[in-house]
PDB file of C-alpha atoms in Angstrom:
ATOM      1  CA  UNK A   1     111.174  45.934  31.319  1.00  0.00           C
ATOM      2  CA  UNK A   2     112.647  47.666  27.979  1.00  0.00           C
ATOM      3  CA  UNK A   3     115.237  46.341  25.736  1.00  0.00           C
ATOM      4  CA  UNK A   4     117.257  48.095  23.329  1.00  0.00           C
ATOM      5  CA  UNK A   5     118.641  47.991  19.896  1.00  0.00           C
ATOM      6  CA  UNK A   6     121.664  49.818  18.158  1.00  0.00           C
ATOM      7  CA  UNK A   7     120.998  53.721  17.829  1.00  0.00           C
ATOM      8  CA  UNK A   8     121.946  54.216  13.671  1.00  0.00           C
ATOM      9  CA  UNK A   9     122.418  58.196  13.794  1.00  0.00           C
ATOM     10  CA  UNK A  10     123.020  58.793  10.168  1.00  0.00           C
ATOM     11  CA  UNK A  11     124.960  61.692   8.962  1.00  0.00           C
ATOM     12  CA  UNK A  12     124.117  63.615   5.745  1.00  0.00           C
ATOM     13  CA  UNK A  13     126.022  67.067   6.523  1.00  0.00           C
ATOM     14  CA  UNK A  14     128.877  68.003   8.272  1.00  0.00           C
ATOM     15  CA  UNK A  15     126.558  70.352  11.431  1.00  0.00           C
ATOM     16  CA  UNK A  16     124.900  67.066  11.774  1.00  0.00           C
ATOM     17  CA  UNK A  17     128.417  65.761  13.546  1.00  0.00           C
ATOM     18  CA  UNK A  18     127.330  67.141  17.016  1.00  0.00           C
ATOM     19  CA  UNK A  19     124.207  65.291  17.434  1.00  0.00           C
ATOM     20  CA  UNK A  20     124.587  62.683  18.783  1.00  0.00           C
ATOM     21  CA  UNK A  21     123.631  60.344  22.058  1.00  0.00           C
ATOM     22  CA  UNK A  22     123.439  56.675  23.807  1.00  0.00           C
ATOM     23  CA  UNK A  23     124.922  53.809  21.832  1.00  0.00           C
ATOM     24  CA  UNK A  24     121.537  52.432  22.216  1.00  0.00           C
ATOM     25  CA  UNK A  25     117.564  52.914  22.043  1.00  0.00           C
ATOM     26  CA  UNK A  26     115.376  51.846  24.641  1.00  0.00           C
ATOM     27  CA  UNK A  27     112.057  50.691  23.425  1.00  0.00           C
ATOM     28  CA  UNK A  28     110.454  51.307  26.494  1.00  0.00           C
ATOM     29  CA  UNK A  29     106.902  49.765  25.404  1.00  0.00           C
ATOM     30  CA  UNK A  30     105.595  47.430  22.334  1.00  0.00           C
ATOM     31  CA  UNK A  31     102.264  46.665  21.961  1.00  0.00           C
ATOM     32  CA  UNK A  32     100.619  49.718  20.383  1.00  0.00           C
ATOM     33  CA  UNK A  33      98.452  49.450  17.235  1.00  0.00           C
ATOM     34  CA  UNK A  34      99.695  52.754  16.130  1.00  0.00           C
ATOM     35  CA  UNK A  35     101.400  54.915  18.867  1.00  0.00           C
ATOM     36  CA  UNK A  36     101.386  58.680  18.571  1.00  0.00           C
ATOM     37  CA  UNK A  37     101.178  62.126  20.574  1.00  0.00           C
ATOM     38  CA  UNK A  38     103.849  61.484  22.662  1.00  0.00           C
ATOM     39  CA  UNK A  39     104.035  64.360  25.488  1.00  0.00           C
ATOM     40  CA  UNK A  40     106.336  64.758  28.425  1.00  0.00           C
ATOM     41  CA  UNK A  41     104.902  66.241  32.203  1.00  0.00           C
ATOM     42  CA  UNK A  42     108.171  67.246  34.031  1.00  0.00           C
ATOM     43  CA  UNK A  43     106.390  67.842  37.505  1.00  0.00           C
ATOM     44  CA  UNK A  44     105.291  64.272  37.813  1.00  0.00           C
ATOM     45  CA  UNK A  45     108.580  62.712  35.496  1.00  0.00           C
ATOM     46  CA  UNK A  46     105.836  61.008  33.639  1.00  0.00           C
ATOM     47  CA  UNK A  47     104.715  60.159  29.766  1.00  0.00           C
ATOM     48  CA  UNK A  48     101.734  60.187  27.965  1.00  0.00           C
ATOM     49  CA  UNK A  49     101.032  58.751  24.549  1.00  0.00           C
ATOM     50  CA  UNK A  50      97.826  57.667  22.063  1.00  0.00           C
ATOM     51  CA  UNK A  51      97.361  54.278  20.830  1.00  0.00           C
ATOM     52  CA  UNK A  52      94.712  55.385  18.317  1.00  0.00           C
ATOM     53  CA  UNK A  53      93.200  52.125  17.152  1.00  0.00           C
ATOM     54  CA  UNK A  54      92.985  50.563  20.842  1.00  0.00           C
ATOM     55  CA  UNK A  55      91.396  53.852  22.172  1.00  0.00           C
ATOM     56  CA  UNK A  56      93.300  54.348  24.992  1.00  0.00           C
ATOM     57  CA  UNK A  57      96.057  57.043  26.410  1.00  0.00           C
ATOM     58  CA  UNK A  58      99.558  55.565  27.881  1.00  0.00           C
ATOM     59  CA  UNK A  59     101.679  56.516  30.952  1.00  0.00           C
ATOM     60  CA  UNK A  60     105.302  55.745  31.190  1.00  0.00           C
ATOM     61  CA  UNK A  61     106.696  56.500  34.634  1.00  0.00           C
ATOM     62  CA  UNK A  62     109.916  57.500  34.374  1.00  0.00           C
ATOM     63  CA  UNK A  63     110.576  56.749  38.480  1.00  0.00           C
ATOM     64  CA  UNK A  64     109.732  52.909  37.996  1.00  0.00           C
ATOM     65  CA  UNK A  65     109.680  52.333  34.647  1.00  0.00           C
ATOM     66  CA  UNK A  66     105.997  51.011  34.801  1.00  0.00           C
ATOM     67  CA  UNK A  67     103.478  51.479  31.816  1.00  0.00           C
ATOM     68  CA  UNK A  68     100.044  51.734  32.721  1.00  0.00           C
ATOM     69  CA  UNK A  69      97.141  53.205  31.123  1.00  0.00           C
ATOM     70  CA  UNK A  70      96.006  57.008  31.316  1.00  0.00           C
ATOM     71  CA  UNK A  71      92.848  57.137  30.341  1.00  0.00           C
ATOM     72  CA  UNK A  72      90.460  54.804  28.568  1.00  0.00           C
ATOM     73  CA  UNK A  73      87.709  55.737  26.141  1.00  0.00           C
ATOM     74  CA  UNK A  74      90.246  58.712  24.828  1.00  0.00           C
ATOM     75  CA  UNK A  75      87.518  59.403  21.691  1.00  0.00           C
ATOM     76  CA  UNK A  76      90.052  57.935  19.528  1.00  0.00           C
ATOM     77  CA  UNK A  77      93.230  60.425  20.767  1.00  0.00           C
ATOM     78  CA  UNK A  78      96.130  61.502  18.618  1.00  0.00           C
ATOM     79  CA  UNK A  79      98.346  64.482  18.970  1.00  0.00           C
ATOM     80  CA  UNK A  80      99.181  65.934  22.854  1.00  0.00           C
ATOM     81  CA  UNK A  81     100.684  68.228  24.330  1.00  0.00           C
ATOM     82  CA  UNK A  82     101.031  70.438  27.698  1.00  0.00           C
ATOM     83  CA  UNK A  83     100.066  73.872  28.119  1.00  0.00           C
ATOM     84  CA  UNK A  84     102.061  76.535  30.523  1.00  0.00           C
ATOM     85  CA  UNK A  85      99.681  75.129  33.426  1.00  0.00           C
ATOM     86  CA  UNK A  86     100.944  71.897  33.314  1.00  0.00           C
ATOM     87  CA  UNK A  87      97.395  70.755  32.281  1.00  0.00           C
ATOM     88  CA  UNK A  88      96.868  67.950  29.028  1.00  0.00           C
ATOM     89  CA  UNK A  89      95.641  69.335  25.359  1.00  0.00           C
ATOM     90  CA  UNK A  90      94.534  66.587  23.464  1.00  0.00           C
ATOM     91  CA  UNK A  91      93.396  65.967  19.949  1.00  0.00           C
ATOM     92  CA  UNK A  92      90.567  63.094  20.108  1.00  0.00           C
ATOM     93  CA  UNK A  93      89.932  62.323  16.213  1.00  0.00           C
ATOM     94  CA  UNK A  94      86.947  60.251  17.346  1.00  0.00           C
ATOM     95  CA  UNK A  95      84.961  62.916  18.968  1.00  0.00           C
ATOM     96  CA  UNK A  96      86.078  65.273  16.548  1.00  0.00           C
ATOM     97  CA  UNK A  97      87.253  68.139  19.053  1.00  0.00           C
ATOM     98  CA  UNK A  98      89.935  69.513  21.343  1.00  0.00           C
ATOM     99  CA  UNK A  99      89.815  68.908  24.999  1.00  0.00           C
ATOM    100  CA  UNK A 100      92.140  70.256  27.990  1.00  0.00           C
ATOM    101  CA  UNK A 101      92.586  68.220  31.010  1.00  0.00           C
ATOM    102  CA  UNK A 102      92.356  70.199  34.306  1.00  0.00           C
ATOM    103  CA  UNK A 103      94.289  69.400  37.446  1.00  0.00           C
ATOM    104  CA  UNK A 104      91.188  67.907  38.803  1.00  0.00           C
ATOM    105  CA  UNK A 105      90.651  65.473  36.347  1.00  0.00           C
ATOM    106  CA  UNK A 106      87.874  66.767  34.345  1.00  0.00           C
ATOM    107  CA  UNK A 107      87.775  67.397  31.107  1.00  0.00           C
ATOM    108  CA  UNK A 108      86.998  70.709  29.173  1.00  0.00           C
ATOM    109  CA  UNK A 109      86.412  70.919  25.626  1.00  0.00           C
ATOM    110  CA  UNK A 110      87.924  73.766  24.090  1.00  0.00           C
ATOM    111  CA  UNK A 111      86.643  72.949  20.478  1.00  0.00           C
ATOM    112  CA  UNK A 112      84.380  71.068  18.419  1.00  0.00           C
ATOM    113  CA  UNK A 113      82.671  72.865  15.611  1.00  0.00           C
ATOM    114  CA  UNK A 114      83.912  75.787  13.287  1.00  0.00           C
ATOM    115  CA  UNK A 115      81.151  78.393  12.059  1.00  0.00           C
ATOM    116  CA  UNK A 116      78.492  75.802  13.685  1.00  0.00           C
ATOM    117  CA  UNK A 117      79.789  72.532  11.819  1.00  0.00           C
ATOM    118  CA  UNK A 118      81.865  69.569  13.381  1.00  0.00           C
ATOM    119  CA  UNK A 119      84.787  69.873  12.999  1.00  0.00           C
ATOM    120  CA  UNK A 120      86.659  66.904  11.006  1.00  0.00           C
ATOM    121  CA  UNK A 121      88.905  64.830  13.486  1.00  0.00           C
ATOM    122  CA  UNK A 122      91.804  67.002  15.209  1.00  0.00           C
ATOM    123  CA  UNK A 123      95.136  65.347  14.695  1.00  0.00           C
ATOM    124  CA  UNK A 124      98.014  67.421  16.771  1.00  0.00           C
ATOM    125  CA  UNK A 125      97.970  70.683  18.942  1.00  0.00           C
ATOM    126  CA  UNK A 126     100.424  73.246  20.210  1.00  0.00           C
ATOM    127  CA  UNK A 127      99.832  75.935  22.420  1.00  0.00           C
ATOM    128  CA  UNK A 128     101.499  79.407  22.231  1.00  0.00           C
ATOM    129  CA  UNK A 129     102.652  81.468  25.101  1.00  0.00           C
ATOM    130  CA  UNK A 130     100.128  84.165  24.798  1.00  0.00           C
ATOM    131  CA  UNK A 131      97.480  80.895  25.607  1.00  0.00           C
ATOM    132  CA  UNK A 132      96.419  80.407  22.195  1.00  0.00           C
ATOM    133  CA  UNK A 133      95.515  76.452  21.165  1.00  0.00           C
ATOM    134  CA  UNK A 134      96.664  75.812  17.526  1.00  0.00           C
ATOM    135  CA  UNK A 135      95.915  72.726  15.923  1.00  0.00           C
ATOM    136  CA  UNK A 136      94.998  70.696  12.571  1.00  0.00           C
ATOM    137  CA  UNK A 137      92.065  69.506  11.340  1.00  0.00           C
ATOM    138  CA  UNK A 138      92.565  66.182   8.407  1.00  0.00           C
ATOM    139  CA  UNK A 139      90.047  64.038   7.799  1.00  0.00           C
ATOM    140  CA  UNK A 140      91.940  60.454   9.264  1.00  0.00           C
ATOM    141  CA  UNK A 141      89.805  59.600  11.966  1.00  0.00           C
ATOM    142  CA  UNK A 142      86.380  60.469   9.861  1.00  0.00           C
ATOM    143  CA  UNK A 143      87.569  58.282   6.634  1.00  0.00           C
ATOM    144  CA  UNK A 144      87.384  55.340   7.763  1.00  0.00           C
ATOM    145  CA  UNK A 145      86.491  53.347  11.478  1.00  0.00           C
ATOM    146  CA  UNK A 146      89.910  52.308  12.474  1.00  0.00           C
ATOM    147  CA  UNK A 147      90.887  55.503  14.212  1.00  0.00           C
ATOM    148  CA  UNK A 148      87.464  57.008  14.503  1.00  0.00           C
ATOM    149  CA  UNK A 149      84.304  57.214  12.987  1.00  0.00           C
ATOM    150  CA  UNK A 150      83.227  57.336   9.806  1.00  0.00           C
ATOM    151  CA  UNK A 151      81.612  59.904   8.626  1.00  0.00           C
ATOM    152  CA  UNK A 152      81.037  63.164   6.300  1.00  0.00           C
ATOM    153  CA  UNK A 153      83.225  66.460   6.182  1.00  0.00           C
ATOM    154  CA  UNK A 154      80.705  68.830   7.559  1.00  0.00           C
ATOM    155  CA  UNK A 155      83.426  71.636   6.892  1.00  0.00           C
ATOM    156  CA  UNK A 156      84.369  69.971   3.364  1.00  0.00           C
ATOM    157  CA  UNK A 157      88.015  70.547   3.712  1.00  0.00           C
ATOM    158  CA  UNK A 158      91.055  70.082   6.161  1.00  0.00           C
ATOM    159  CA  UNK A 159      92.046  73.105   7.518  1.00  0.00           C
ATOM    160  CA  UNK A 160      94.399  74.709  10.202  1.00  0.00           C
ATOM    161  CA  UNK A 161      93.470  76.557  13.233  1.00  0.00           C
ATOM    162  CA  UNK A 162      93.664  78.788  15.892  1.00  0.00           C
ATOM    163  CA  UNK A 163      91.534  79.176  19.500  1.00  0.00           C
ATOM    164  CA  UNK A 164      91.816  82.369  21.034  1.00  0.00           C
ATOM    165  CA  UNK A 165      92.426  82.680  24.991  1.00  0.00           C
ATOM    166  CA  UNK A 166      90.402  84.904  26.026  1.00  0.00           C
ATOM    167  CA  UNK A 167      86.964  84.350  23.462  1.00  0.00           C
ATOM    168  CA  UNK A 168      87.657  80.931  22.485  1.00  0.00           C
ATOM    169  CA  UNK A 169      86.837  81.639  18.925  1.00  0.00           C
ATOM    170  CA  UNK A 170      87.903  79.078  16.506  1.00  0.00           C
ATOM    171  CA  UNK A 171      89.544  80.620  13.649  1.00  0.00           C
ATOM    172  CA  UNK A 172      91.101  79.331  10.227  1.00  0.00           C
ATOM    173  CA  UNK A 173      94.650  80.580   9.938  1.00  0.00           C
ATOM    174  CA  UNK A 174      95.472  78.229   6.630  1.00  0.00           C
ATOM    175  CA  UNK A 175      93.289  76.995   4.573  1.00  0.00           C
ATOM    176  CA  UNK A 176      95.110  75.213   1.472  1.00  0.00           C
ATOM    177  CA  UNK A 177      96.665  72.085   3.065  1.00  0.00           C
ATOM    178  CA  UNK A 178      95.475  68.557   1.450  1.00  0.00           C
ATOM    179  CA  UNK A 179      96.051  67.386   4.611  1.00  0.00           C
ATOM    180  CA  UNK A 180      97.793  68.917   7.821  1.00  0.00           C
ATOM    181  CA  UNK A 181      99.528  66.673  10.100  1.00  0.00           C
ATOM    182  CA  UNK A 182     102.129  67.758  12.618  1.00  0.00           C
ATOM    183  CA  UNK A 183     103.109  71.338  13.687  1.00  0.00           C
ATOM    184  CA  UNK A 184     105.283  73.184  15.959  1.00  0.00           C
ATOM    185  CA  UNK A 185     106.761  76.435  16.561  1.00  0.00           C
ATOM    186  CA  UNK A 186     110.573  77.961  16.084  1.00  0.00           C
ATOM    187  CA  UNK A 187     111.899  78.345  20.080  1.00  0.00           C
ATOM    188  CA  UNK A 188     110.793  82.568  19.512  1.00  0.00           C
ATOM    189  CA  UNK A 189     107.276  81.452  18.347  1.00  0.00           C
ATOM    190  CA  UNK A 190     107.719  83.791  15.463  1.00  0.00           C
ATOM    191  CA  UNK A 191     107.305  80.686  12.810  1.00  0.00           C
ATOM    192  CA  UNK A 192     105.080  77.776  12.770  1.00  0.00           C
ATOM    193  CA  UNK A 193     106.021  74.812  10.732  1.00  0.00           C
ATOM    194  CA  UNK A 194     103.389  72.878   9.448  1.00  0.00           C
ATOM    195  CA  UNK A 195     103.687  68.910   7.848  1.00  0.00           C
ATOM    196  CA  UNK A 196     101.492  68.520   4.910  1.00  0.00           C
ATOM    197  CA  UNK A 197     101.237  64.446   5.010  1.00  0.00           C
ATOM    198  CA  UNK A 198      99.083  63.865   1.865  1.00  0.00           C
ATOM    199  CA  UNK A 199     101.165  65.981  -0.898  1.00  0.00           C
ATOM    200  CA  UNK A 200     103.552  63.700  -3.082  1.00  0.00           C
ATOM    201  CA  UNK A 201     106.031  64.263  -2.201  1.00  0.00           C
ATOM    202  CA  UNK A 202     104.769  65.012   1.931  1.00  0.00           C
ATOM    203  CA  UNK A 203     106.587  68.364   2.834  1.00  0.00           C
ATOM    204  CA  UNK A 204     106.704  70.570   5.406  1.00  0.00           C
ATOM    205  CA  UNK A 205     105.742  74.183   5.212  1.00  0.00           C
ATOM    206  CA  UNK A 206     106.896  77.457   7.143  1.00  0.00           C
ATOM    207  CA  UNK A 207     104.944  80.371   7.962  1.00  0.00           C
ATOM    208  CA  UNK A 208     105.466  83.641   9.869  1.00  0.00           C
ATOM    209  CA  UNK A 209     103.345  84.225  13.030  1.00  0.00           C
ATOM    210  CA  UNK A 210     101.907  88.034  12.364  1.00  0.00           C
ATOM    211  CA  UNK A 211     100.906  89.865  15.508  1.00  0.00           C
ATOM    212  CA  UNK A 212      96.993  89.472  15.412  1.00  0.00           C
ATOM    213  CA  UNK A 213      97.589  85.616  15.595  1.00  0.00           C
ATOM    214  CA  UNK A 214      97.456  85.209  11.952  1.00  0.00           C
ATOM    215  CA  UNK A 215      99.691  83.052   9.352  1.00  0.00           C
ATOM    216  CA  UNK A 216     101.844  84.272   6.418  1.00  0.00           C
ATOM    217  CA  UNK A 217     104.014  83.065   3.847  1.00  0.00           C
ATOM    218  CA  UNK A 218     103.749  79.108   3.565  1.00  0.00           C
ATOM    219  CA  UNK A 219     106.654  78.248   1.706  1.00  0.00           C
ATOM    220  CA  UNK A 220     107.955  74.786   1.392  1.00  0.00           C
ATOM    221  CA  UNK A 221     110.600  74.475   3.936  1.00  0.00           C
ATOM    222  CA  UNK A 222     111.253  70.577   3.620  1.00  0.00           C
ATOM    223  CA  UNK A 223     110.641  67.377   1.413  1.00  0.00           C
ATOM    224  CA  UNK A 224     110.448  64.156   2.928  1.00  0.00           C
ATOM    225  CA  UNK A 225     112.908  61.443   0.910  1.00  0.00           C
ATOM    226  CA  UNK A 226     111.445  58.193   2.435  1.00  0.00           C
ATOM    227  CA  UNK A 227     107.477  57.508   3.112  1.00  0.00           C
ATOM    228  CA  UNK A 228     105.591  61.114   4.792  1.00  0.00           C
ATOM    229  CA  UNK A 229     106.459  63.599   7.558  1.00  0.00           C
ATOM    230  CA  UNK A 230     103.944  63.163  10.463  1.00  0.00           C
ATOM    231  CA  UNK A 231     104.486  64.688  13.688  1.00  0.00           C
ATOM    232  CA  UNK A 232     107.356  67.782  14.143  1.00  0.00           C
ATOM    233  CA  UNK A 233     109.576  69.169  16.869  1.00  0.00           C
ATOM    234  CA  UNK A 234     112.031  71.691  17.213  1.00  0.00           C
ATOM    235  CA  UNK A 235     115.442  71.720  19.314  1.00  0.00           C
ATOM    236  CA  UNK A 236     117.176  74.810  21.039  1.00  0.00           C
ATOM    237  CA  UNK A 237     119.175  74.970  18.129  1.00  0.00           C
ATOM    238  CA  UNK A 238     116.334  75.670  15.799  1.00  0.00           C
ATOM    239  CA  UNK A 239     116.630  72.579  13.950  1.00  0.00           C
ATOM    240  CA  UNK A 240     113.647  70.888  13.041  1.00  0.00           C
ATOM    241  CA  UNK A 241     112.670  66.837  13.867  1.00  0.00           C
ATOM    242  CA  UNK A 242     110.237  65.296  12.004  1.00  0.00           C
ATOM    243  CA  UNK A 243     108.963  61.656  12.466  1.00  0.00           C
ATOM    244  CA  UNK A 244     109.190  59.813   9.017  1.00  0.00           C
ATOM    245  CA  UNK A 245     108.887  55.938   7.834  1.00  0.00           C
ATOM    246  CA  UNK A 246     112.536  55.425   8.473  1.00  0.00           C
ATOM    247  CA  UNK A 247     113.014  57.540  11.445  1.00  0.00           C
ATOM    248  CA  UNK A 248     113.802  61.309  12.539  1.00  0.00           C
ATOM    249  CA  UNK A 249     114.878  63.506   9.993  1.00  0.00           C
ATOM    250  CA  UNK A 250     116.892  66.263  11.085  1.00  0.00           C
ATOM    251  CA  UNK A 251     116.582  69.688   8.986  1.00  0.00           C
ATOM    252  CA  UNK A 252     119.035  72.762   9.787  1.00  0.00           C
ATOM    253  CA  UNK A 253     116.710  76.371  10.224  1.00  0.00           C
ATOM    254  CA  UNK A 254     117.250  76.805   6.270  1.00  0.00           C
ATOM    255  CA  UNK A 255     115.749  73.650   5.340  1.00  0.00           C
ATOM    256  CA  UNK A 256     118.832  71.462   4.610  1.00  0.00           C
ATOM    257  CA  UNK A 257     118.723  67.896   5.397  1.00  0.00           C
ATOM    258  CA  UNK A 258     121.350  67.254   8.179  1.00  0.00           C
ATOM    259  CA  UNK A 259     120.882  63.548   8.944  1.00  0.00           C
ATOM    260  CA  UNK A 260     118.704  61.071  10.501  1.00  0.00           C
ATOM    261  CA  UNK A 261     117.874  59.034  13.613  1.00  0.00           C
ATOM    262  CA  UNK A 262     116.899  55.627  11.603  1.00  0.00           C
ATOM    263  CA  UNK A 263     114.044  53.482  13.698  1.00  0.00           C
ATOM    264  CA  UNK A 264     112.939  50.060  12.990  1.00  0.00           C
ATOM    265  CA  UNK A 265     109.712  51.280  12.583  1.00  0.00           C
ATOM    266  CA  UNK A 266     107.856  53.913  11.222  1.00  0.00           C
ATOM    267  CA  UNK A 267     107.642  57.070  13.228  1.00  0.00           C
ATOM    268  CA  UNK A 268     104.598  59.260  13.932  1.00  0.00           C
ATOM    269  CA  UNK A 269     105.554  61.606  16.490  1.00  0.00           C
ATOM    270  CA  UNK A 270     107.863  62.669  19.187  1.00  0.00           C
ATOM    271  CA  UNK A 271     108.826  64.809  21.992  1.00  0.00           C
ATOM    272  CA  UNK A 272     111.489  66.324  24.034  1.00  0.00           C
ATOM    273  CA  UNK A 273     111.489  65.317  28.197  1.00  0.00           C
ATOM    274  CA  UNK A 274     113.870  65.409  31.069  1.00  0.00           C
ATOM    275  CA  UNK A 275     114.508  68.205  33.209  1.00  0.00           C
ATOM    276  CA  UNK A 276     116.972  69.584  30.057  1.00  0.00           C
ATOM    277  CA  UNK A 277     114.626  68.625  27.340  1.00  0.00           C
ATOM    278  CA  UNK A 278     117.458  65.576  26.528  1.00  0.00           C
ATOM    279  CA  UNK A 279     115.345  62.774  26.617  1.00  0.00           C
ATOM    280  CA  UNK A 280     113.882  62.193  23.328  1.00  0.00           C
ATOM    281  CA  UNK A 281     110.692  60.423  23.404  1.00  0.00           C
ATOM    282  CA  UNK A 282     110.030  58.673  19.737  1.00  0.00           C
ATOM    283  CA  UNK A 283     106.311  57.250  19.177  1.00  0.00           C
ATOM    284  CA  UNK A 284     106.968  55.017  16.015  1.00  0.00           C
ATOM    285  CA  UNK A 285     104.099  52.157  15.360  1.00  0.00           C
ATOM    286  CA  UNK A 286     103.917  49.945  18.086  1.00  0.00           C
ATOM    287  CA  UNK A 287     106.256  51.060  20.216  1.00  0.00           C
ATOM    288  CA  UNK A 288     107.666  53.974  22.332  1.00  0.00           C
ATOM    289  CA  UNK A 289     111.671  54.459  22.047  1.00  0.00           C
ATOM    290  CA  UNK A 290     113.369  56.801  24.275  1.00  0.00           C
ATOM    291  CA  UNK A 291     117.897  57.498  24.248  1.00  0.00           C
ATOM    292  CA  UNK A 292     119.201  60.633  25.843  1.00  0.00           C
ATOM    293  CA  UNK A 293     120.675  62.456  23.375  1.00  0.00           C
ATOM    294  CA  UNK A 294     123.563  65.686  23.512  1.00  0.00           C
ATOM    295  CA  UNK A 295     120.889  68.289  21.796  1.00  0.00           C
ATOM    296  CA  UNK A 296     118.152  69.892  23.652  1.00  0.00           C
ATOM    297  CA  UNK A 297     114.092  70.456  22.892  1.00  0.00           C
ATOM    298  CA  UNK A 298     113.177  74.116  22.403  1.00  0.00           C
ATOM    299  CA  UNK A 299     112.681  76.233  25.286  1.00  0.00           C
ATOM    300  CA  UNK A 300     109.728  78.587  24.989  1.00  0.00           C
ATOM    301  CA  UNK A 301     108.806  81.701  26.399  1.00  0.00           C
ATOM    302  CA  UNK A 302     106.514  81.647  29.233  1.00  0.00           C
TER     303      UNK A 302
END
């Protein structure tokens, strides 16, 4: 059974005005040690989310309400999301590679080593239209053994990268991040915004997507004001979400801080749900908050 507290949208410019939503937050679960990866499947009208620390992937159900879990044993999960198959990408920092979940239930790994050495400990994952897996590589789940396993940088830095569809080859497409966090793409996949959670202050960075899958530019497109940016999404409107210690901050396409969604707890990561991408899905500590709200999630190309 969820409760709900007061939803506190906070306005910091005018364009903000039009965002807007329910007079109140669900908090649809508590419990988590640190919730993140939160990732909608519209054919089933279900959720699925990490609790790093407890090792385990959530499911909401969105028919009954019931929480349950997904999956066990995730290999210390983090960042999700859902590729144009319907089928589960997953981060699991513990394992230290990239897995895809097929219909069937098994589980394919897509990567786990970059020029022959493990790779770090994957945090969160997008996948383009043209098939391609992009995801980052920090070193949080090999630092310490709270949400992973401690060990060496066989790579000896904390990269971003890109899997090919059709070879599979693991490629670096940036390489001088301190450490990358969340990441998402503008609705025309022609830009790929990348959180940088470790730089004082944490910022976000935007790059051009070039034609041969590659990255250029990487200015600084945002500075977070309160705590670090973790996870990112983007809304039809081109605006730009990112899950901070006080919330959602909302940035306009060029960068300008438009307001906030303030959370009683800090967030890590979200996602847009719903058959109109309404229902905003907020993992923030323990919990999982939900509130329809009168913007849409980016549509992508197929």
């Amino acid at each position: 059974m969820s409760d709900v507290i007061p939803a506190r949208f906070h306005l910091v410019d005018e364009r903000f005005a039009g965002c807007d939503g329910d007079f109140v937050v669900e908090r649809l679960h508590t419990g988590a040690r640190k919730a993140e990866g939160p990732v909608y499947f519209a054919a089933g009208r279900y959720l699925v989310w990490s609790d790093i620390p407890n090792e385990r992937l959530l499911r909401w159900d969105e028919t009954t309400g019931a929480v349950g879990v997904f999956r066990h044993s995730s290999g210390y999960a983090n960042g999700n999301t859902v590729d144009r198959q319907g089928r589960l990408v997953t981060c699991e920092q513990g394992n230290r590679r990239v897995t895809r979940t097929e219909h069937d239930g098994s589980i394919t790994v897509l990567a786990d080593r970059y020029d022959g050495k493990l790779l770090n400990s994957p945090n969160d994952v997008v996948v383009r239209a043209d098939g391609s897996v992009w995801f980052t590589d920090p070193s949080y789940g090999i630092s310490d053994d709270y949400e992973g396993n401690r060990a060496e940088s066989e790579i000896g830095g904390c990269h971003v990268y890109r899997i090919d569809p059709r070879t599979g080859q693991v490629r670096i497409v940036a390489d001088d991040f301190s450490r990358p966090n969340g990441l998402a793409f503008s609705p025309d996949e022609r830009r790929l915004y990348i959180v940088d959670t470790r730089q004082e202050p944490s910022h976000i960075r935007v790059f051009d997507v070039t034609a041969d899958g590659g990255l250029t530019g990487g200015d600084i497109f945002a500075e977070c004001d309160f705590g670090r940016f973790d996870g990112i999404r983007l809304d039809e409107a081109g605006r730009v979400w990112a899950a901070a210690w006080d919330g959602l901050h909302c940035f306009d396409p060029d960068g300008t801080l438009l307001g906030k969604l303030l959370l009683p707890e800090a967030v890590a990561n979200l996602t847009f749900g719903g058959p109109r991408r309404n229902h905003l899905f907020i993992a923030a500590s323990t919990s999982l908050y939900a509130l329809r709200v009168t913007f849409n999630g980016a549509r992508y190309p197929d």
